[in-house]
Coordinates of C-alpha atoms in Angstrom, one line a residue:
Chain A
X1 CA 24.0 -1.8 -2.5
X2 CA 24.3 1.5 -2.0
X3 CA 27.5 3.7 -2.3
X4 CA 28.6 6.7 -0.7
X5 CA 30.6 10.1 -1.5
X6 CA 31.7 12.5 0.9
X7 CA 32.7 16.1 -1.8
X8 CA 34.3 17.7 1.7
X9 CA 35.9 15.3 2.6
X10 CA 40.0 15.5 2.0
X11 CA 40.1 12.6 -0.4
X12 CA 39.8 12.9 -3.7
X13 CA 36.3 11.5 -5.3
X14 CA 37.5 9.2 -7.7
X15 CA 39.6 7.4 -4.7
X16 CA 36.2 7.1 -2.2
X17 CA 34.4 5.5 -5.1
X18 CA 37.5 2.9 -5.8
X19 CA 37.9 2.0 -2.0
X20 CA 34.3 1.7 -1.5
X21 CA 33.9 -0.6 -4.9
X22 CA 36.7 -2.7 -3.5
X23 CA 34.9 -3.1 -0.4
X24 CA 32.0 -3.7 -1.8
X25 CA 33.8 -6.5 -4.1
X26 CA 35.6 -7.8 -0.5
X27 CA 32.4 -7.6 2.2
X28 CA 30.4 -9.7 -1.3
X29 CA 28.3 -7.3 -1.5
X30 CA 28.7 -7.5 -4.9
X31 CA 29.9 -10.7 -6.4
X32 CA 32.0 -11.5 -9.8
X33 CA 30.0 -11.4 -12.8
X34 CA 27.8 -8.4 -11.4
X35 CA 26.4 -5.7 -13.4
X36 CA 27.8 -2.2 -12.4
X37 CA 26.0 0.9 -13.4
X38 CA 27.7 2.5 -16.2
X39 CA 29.6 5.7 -16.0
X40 CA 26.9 7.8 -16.6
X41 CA 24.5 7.2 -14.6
X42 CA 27.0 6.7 -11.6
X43 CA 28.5 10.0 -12.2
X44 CA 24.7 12.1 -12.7
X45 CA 23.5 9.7 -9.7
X46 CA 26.0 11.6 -7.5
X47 CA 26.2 15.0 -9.4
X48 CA 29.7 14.5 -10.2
X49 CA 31.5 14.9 -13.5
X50 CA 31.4 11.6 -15.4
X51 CA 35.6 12.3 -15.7
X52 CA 35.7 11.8 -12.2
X53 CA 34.0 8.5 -12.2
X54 CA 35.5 7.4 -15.3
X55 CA 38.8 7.4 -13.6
X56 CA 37.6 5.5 -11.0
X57 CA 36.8 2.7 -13.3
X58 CA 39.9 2.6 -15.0
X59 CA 42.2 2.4 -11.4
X60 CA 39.5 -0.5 -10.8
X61 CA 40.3 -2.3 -14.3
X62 CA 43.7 -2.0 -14.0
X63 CA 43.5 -3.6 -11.0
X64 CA 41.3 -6.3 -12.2
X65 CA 38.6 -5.2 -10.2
X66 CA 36.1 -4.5 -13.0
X67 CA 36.1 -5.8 -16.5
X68 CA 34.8 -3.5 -19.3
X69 CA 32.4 -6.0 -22.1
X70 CA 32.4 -3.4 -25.1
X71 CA 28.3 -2.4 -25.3
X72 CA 27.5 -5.0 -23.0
X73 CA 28.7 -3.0 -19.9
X74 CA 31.1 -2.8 -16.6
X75 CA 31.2 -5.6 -15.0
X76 CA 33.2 -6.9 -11.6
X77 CA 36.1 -9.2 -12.6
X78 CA 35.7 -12.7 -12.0
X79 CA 39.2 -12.6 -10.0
X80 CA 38.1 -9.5 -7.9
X81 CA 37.8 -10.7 -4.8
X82 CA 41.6 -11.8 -4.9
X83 CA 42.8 -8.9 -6.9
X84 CA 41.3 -6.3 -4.0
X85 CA 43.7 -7.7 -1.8
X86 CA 46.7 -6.8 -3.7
X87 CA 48.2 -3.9 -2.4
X88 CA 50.0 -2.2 -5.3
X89 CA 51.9 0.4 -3.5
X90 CA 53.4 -2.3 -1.4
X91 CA 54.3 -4.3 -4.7
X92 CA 55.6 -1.5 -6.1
X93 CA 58.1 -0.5 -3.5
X94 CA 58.7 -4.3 -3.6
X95 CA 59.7 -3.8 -7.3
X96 CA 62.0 -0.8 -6.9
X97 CA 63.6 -2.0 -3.6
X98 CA 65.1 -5.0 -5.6
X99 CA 65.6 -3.1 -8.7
X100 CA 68.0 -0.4 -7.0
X101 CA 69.6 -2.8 -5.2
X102 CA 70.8 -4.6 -8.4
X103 CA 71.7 -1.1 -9.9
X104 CA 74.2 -0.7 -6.8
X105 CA 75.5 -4.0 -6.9
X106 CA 76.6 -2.8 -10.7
X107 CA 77.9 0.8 -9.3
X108 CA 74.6 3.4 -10.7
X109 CA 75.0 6.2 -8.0
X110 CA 71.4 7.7 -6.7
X111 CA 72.0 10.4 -8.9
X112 CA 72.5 8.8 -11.8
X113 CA 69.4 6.6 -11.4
X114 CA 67.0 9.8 -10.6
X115 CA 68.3 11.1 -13.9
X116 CA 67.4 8.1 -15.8
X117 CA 64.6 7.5 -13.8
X118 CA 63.0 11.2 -14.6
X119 CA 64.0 10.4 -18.3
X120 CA 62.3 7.3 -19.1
X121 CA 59.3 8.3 -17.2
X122 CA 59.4 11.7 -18.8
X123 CA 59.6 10.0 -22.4
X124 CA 56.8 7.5 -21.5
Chain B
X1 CA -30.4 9.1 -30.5
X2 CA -29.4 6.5 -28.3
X3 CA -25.7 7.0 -29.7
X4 CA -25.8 10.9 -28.8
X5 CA -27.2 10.1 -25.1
X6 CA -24.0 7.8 -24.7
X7 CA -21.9 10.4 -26.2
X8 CA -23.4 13.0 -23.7
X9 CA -22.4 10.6 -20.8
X10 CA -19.3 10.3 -21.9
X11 CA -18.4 13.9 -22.1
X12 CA -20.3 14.5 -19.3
X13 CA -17.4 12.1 -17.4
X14 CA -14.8 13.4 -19.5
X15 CA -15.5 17.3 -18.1
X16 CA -16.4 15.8 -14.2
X17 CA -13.5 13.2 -14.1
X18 CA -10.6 15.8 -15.5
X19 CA -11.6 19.4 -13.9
X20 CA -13.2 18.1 -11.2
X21 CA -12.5 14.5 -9.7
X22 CA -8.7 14.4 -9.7
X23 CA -7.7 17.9 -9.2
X24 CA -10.0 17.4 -6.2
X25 CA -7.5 14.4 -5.1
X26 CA -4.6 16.2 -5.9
X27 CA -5.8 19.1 -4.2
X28 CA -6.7 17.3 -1.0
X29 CA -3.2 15.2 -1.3
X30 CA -1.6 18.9 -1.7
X31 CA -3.2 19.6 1.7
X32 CA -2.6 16.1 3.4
X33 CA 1.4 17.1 2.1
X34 CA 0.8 21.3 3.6
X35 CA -0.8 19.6 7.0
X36 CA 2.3 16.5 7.3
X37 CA 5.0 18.8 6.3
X38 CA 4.9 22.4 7.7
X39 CA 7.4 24.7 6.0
X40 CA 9.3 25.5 9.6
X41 CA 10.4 21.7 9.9
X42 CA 10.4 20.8 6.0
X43 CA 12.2 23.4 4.5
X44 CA 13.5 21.5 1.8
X45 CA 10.6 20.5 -0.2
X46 CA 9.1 24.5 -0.4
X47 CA 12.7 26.0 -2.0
X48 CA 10.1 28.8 -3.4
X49 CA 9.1 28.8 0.1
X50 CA 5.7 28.1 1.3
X51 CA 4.0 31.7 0.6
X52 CA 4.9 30.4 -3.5
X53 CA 3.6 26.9 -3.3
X54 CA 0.6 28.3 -1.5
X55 CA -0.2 30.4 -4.6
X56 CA 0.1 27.4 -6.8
X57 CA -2.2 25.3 -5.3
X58 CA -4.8 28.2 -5.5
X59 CA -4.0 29.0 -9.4
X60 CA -3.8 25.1 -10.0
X61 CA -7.8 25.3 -8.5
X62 CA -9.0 28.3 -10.0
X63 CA -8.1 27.2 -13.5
X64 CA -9.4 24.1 -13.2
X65 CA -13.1 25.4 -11.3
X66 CA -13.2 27.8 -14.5
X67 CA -12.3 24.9 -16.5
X68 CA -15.2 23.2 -15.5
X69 CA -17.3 25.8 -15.5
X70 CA -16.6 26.0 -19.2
X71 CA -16.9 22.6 -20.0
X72 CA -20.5 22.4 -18.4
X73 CA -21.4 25.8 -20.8
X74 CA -20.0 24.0 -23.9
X75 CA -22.2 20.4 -22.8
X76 CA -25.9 22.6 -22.0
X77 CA -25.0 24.5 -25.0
X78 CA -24.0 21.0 -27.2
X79 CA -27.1 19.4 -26.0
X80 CA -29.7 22.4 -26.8
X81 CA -28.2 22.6 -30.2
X82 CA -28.6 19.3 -31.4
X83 CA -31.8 18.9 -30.3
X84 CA -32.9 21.7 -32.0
X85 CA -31.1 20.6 -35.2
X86 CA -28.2 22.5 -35.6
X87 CA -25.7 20.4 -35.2
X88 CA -25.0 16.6 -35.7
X89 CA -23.2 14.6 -33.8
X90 CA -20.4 13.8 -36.3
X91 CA -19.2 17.5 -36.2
X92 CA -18.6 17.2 -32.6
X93 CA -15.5 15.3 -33.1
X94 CA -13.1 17.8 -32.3
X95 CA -15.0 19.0 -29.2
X96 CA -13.5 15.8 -27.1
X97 CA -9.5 16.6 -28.1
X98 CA -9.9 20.3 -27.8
X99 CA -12.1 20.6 -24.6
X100 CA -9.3 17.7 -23.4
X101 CA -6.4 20.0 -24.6
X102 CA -8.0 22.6 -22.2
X103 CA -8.7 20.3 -19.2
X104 CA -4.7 19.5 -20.0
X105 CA -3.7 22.8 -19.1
X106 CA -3.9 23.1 -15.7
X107 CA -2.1 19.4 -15.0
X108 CA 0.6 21.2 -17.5
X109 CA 1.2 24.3 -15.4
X110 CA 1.4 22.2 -11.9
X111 CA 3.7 19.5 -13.7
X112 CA 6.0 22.4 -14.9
X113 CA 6.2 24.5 -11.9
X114 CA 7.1 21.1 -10.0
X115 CA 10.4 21.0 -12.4
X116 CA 11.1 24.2 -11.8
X117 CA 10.8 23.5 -7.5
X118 CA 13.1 20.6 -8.3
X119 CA 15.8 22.9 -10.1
X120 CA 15.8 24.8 -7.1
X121 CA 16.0 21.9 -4.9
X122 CA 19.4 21.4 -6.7
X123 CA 20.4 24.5 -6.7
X124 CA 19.9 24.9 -3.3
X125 CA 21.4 21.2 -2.2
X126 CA 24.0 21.9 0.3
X127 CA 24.6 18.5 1.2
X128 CA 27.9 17.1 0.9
X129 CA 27.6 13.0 1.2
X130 CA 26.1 12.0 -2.1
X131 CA 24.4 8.1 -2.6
X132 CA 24.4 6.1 -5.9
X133 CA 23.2 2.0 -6.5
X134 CA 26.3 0.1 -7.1
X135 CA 23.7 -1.6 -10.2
X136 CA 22.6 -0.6 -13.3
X137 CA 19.2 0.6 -13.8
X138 CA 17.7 -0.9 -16.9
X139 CA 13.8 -0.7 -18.0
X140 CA 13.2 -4.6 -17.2
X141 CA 13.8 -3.1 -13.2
X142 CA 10.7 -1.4 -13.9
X143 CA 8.5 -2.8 -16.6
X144 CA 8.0 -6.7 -17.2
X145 CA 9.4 -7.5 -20.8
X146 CA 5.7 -9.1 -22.0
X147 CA 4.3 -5.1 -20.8
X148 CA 6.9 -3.6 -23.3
X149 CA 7.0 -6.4 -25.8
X150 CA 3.3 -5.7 -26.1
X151 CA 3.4 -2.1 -26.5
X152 CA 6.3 -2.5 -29.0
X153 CA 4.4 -5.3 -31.1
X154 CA 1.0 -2.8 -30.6
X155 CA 3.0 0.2 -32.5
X156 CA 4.3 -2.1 -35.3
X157 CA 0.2 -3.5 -35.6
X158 CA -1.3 0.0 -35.6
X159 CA 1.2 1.4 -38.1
X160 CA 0.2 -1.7 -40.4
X161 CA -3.3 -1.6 -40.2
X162 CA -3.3 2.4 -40.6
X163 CA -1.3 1.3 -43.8
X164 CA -3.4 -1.4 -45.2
X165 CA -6.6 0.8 -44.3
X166 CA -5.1 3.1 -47.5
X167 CA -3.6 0.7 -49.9
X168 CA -0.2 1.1 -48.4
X169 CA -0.3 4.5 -49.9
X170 CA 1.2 7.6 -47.9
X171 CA -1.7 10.5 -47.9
X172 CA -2.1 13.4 -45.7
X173 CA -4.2 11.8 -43.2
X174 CA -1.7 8.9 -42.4
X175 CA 1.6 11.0 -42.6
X176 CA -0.3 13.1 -39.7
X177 CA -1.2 10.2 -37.8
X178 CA 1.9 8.5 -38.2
X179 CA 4.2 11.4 -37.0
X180 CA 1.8 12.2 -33.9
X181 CA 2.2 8.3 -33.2
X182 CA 6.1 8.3 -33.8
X183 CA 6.0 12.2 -31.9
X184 CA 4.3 10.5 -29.2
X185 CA 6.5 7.3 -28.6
X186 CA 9.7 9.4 -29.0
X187 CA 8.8 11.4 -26.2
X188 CA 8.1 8.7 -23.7
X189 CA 11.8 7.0 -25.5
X190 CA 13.6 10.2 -24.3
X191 CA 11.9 10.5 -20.9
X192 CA 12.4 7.0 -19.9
X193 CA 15.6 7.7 -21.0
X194 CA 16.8 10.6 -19.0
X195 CA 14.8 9.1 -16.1
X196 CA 16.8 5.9 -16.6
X197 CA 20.2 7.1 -16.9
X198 CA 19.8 11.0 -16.5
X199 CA 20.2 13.5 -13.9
X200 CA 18.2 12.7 -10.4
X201 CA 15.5 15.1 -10.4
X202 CA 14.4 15.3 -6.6
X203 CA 18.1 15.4 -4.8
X204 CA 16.8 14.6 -1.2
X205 CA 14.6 11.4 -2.9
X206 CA 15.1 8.5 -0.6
X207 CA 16.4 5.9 -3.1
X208 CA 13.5 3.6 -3.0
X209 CA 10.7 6.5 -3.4
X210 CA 12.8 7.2 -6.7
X211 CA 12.4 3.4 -7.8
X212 CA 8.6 3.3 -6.9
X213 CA 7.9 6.5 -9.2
X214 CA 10.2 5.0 -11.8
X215 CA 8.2 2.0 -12.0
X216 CA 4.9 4.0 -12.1
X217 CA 6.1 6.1 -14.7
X218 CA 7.4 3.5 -16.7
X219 CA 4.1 1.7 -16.0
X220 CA 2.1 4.3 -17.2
X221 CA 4.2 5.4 -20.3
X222 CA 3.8 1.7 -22.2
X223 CA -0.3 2.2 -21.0
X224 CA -0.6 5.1 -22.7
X225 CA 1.6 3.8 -25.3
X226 CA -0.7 0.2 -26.0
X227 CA -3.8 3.2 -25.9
X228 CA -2.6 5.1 -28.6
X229 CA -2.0 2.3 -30.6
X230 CA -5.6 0.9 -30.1
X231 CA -7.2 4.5 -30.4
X232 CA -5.1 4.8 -33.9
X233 CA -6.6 1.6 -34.7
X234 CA -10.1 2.5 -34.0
X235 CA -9.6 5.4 -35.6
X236 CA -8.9 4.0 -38.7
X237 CA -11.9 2.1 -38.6
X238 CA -13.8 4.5 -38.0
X239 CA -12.8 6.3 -40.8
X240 CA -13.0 3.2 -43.1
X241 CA -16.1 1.6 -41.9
X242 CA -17.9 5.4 -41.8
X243 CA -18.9 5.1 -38.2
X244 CA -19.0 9.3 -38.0
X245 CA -21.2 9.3 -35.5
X246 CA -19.1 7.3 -33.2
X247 CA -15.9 9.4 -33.5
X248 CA -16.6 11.7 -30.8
X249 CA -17.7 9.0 -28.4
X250 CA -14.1 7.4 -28.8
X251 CA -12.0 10.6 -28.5
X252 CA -13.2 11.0 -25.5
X253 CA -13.3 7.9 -24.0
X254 CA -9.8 7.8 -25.1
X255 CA -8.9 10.6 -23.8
X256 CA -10.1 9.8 -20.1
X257 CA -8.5 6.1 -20.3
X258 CA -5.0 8.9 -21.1
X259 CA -6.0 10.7 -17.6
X260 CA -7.1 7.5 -16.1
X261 CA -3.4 5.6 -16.7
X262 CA -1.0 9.0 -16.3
X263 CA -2.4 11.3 -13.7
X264 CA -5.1 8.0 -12.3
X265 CA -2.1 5.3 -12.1
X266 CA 0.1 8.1 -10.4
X267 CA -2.3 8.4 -7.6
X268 CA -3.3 5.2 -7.3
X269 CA 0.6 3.6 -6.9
X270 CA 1.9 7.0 -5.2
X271 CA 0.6 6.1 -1.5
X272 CA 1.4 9.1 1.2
X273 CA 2.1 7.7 3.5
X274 CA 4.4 5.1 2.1
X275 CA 7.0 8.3 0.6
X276 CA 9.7 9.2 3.3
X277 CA 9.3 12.7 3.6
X278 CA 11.9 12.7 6.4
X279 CA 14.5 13.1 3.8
X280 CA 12.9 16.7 3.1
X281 CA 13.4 17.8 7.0
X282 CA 15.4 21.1 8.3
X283 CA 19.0 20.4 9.0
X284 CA 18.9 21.2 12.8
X285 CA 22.5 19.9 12.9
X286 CA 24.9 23.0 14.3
X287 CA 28.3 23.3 13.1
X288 CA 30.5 24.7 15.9

């Protein structure tokens, strides 16, 4: 299986190689439990910097995608198939539609919930 | 004397089979490349364009014809002087590994100057879609495990008997051996590595040209590897058992069955016509 990068095209690298794992994970070309080449070798395989393909992998594990065993490698998660089909920027406006709601219900204005909004993600 | 007209053979094949029979194929293969692949259509693989690789090839020829030329000097010249006494046999075991050294060269200048075409061929890679395997390459893609087992479990048997050959005590002599043995595996360690995991060398390489020279490197590094073992093995007994006279006769035996597996197994697995040199083709492709 063979994967792909475009460097003039408009999207950024790291995103090309996360939809193209997750359609690899989606079309089986690869299957849970597979063996995925480790970070640097992907990254010197396309002449990219291993940063780039580093945060690739991490979007993919938080997603489930891809599963990290220590030494042993990157592997693709046993739930991957199902977890590709999550659309998290769906979920998330999901989230925040119900949670503002419930802050109006109690009286927050908008303003008052950017304010708190910027602060709790500026302390994070 | 029936020992010195094998060792005469031998050194006689040694001098033909190194400075004359495989530059000759690498030669002819450099024209069967020149003829398939003219520079106006396959830019890419002459970046020092084709004037540069031209000169090369005729260097890489010249060195080698005087190499030989030298070699058959050194055998007329061996051969008159022992028969007239003055000089054995057993003092001629340095002549295999240094004449060797020499025949070396020219193989050494053509495999640098290829890395230094390759550099270019990055530097001047203007491609912007980039391909990767979506699998990890590991050394049992290219070797079988009983091939590297056996060349691990040979190092560990050639460092014990060159050990229990001297009482399990460290002199000179072993402490030279040993570090030209460890020198030696190390650097076929680090190459696989980097060719393994490091920086693609050739960027237009079709991916399965890349896995075919991967294998026949790998191939050819645990060879050499299981022949170093043995020759440090013979060595030894040599050395132990007194067989002087046979020391030269082994150095350069060994030192072909080296050319035979590197340069020998290269040629043999690398077929022509099976590497896709389309990949190496002009971009004809205008960009309005």
């Amino acid at each position: 299986m063979q994967i792909t990068i475009d460097i003039d095209d408009p999207m950024p690298i790291f995103s090309q190689l996360v939809v193209q794992i997750k359609q690899a994970v989606a079309s089986e070309k690869v299957k849970p439990g597979d063996p995925l080449p480790s970070i640097r070798q992907l990254a010197n395989d396309l002449d990219v910097n291993s940063k780039t393909v580093s945060k690739a992998y991490k979007l993919l594990e938080r997603d489930a995608v891809i599963q990290t065993r220590g030494y042993r490698g990157t592997f693709v998660h046993p739930q991957a198939k199902d977890n590709c089909q999550i659309d998290l920027k769906a979920w998330m406006t999901n989230q925040f539609e119900e949670f503002i709601a419930k802050m109006k219900d109690a009286g927050v204005t908008d303003s008052e919930m950017r304010i708190t909004f910027s602060n709790v993600l500026n302390d994070k | 004397m029936w020992i010195e007209f094998i060792f005469y053979s031998a050194f006689l094949s040694q001098i033909l089979l190194i400075s004359y029979h495989y530059p000759k194929r690498i030669l002819s293969r450099m024209d069967c490349i020149f003829e398939r692949c003219p520079a106006d259509k396959y830019a890419k693989l002459y970046p020092n364009g084709y004037e540069k690789t031209l000169e090369g090839k005729i260097l890489y020829k010249l060195l080698n014809t005087i190499i030989l030329v030298m070699g058959l000097v050194v055998f007329v010249t061996f051969i008159i002087a022992n028969q007239q006494g003055n000089i054995e046999l057993k003092d001629m075991n340095f002549l295999p590994f240094a004449f060797g050294i020499l025949q070396a060269l020219p193989f050494l200048i053509l495999e640098v100057s290829a890395l230094k075409q390759l550099k270019l061929m990055r530097n001047l890679n203007d491609q912007s879609k980039r391909q990767a395997e979506l699998s990890p390459r590991s050394i049992f893609n290219y070797v079988s495990p009983v091939r590297f087992f056996t060349a691990v479990v040979m190092f560990f048997v050639s460092t014990l008997v060159m050990f229990s050959f001297n009482d399990f005590k460290i002199s000179s002599d072993i402490a030279i051996l040993f570090g030209s043995m460890i020198f030696c595996n190390g650097l076929f360690i680090g190459l696989g590595y980097s060719l393994l995991h490091g920086k693609k060398l050739d960027p237009h390489q079709s991916p399965e040209d890349r896995n075919k020279m991967t294998t026949t490197v790998f191939r050819s590094y645990t060879s050499v590897s299981i022949l170093v073992s043995v020759f440090f093995i013979i060595n030894r007994c040599v050395d132990y058992y007194s067989l002087d006279n046979w020391e030269p006769l082994f150095n350069s035996l060994y030192w072909q069955c080296v050319v035979l597996l590197s340069t020998g197994a290269m040629l043999k697995f690398t077929k022509l016509e099976e590497v896709n040199y389309d990949v190496y083709k002009t971009n004809t492709s205008s960009h309005t």
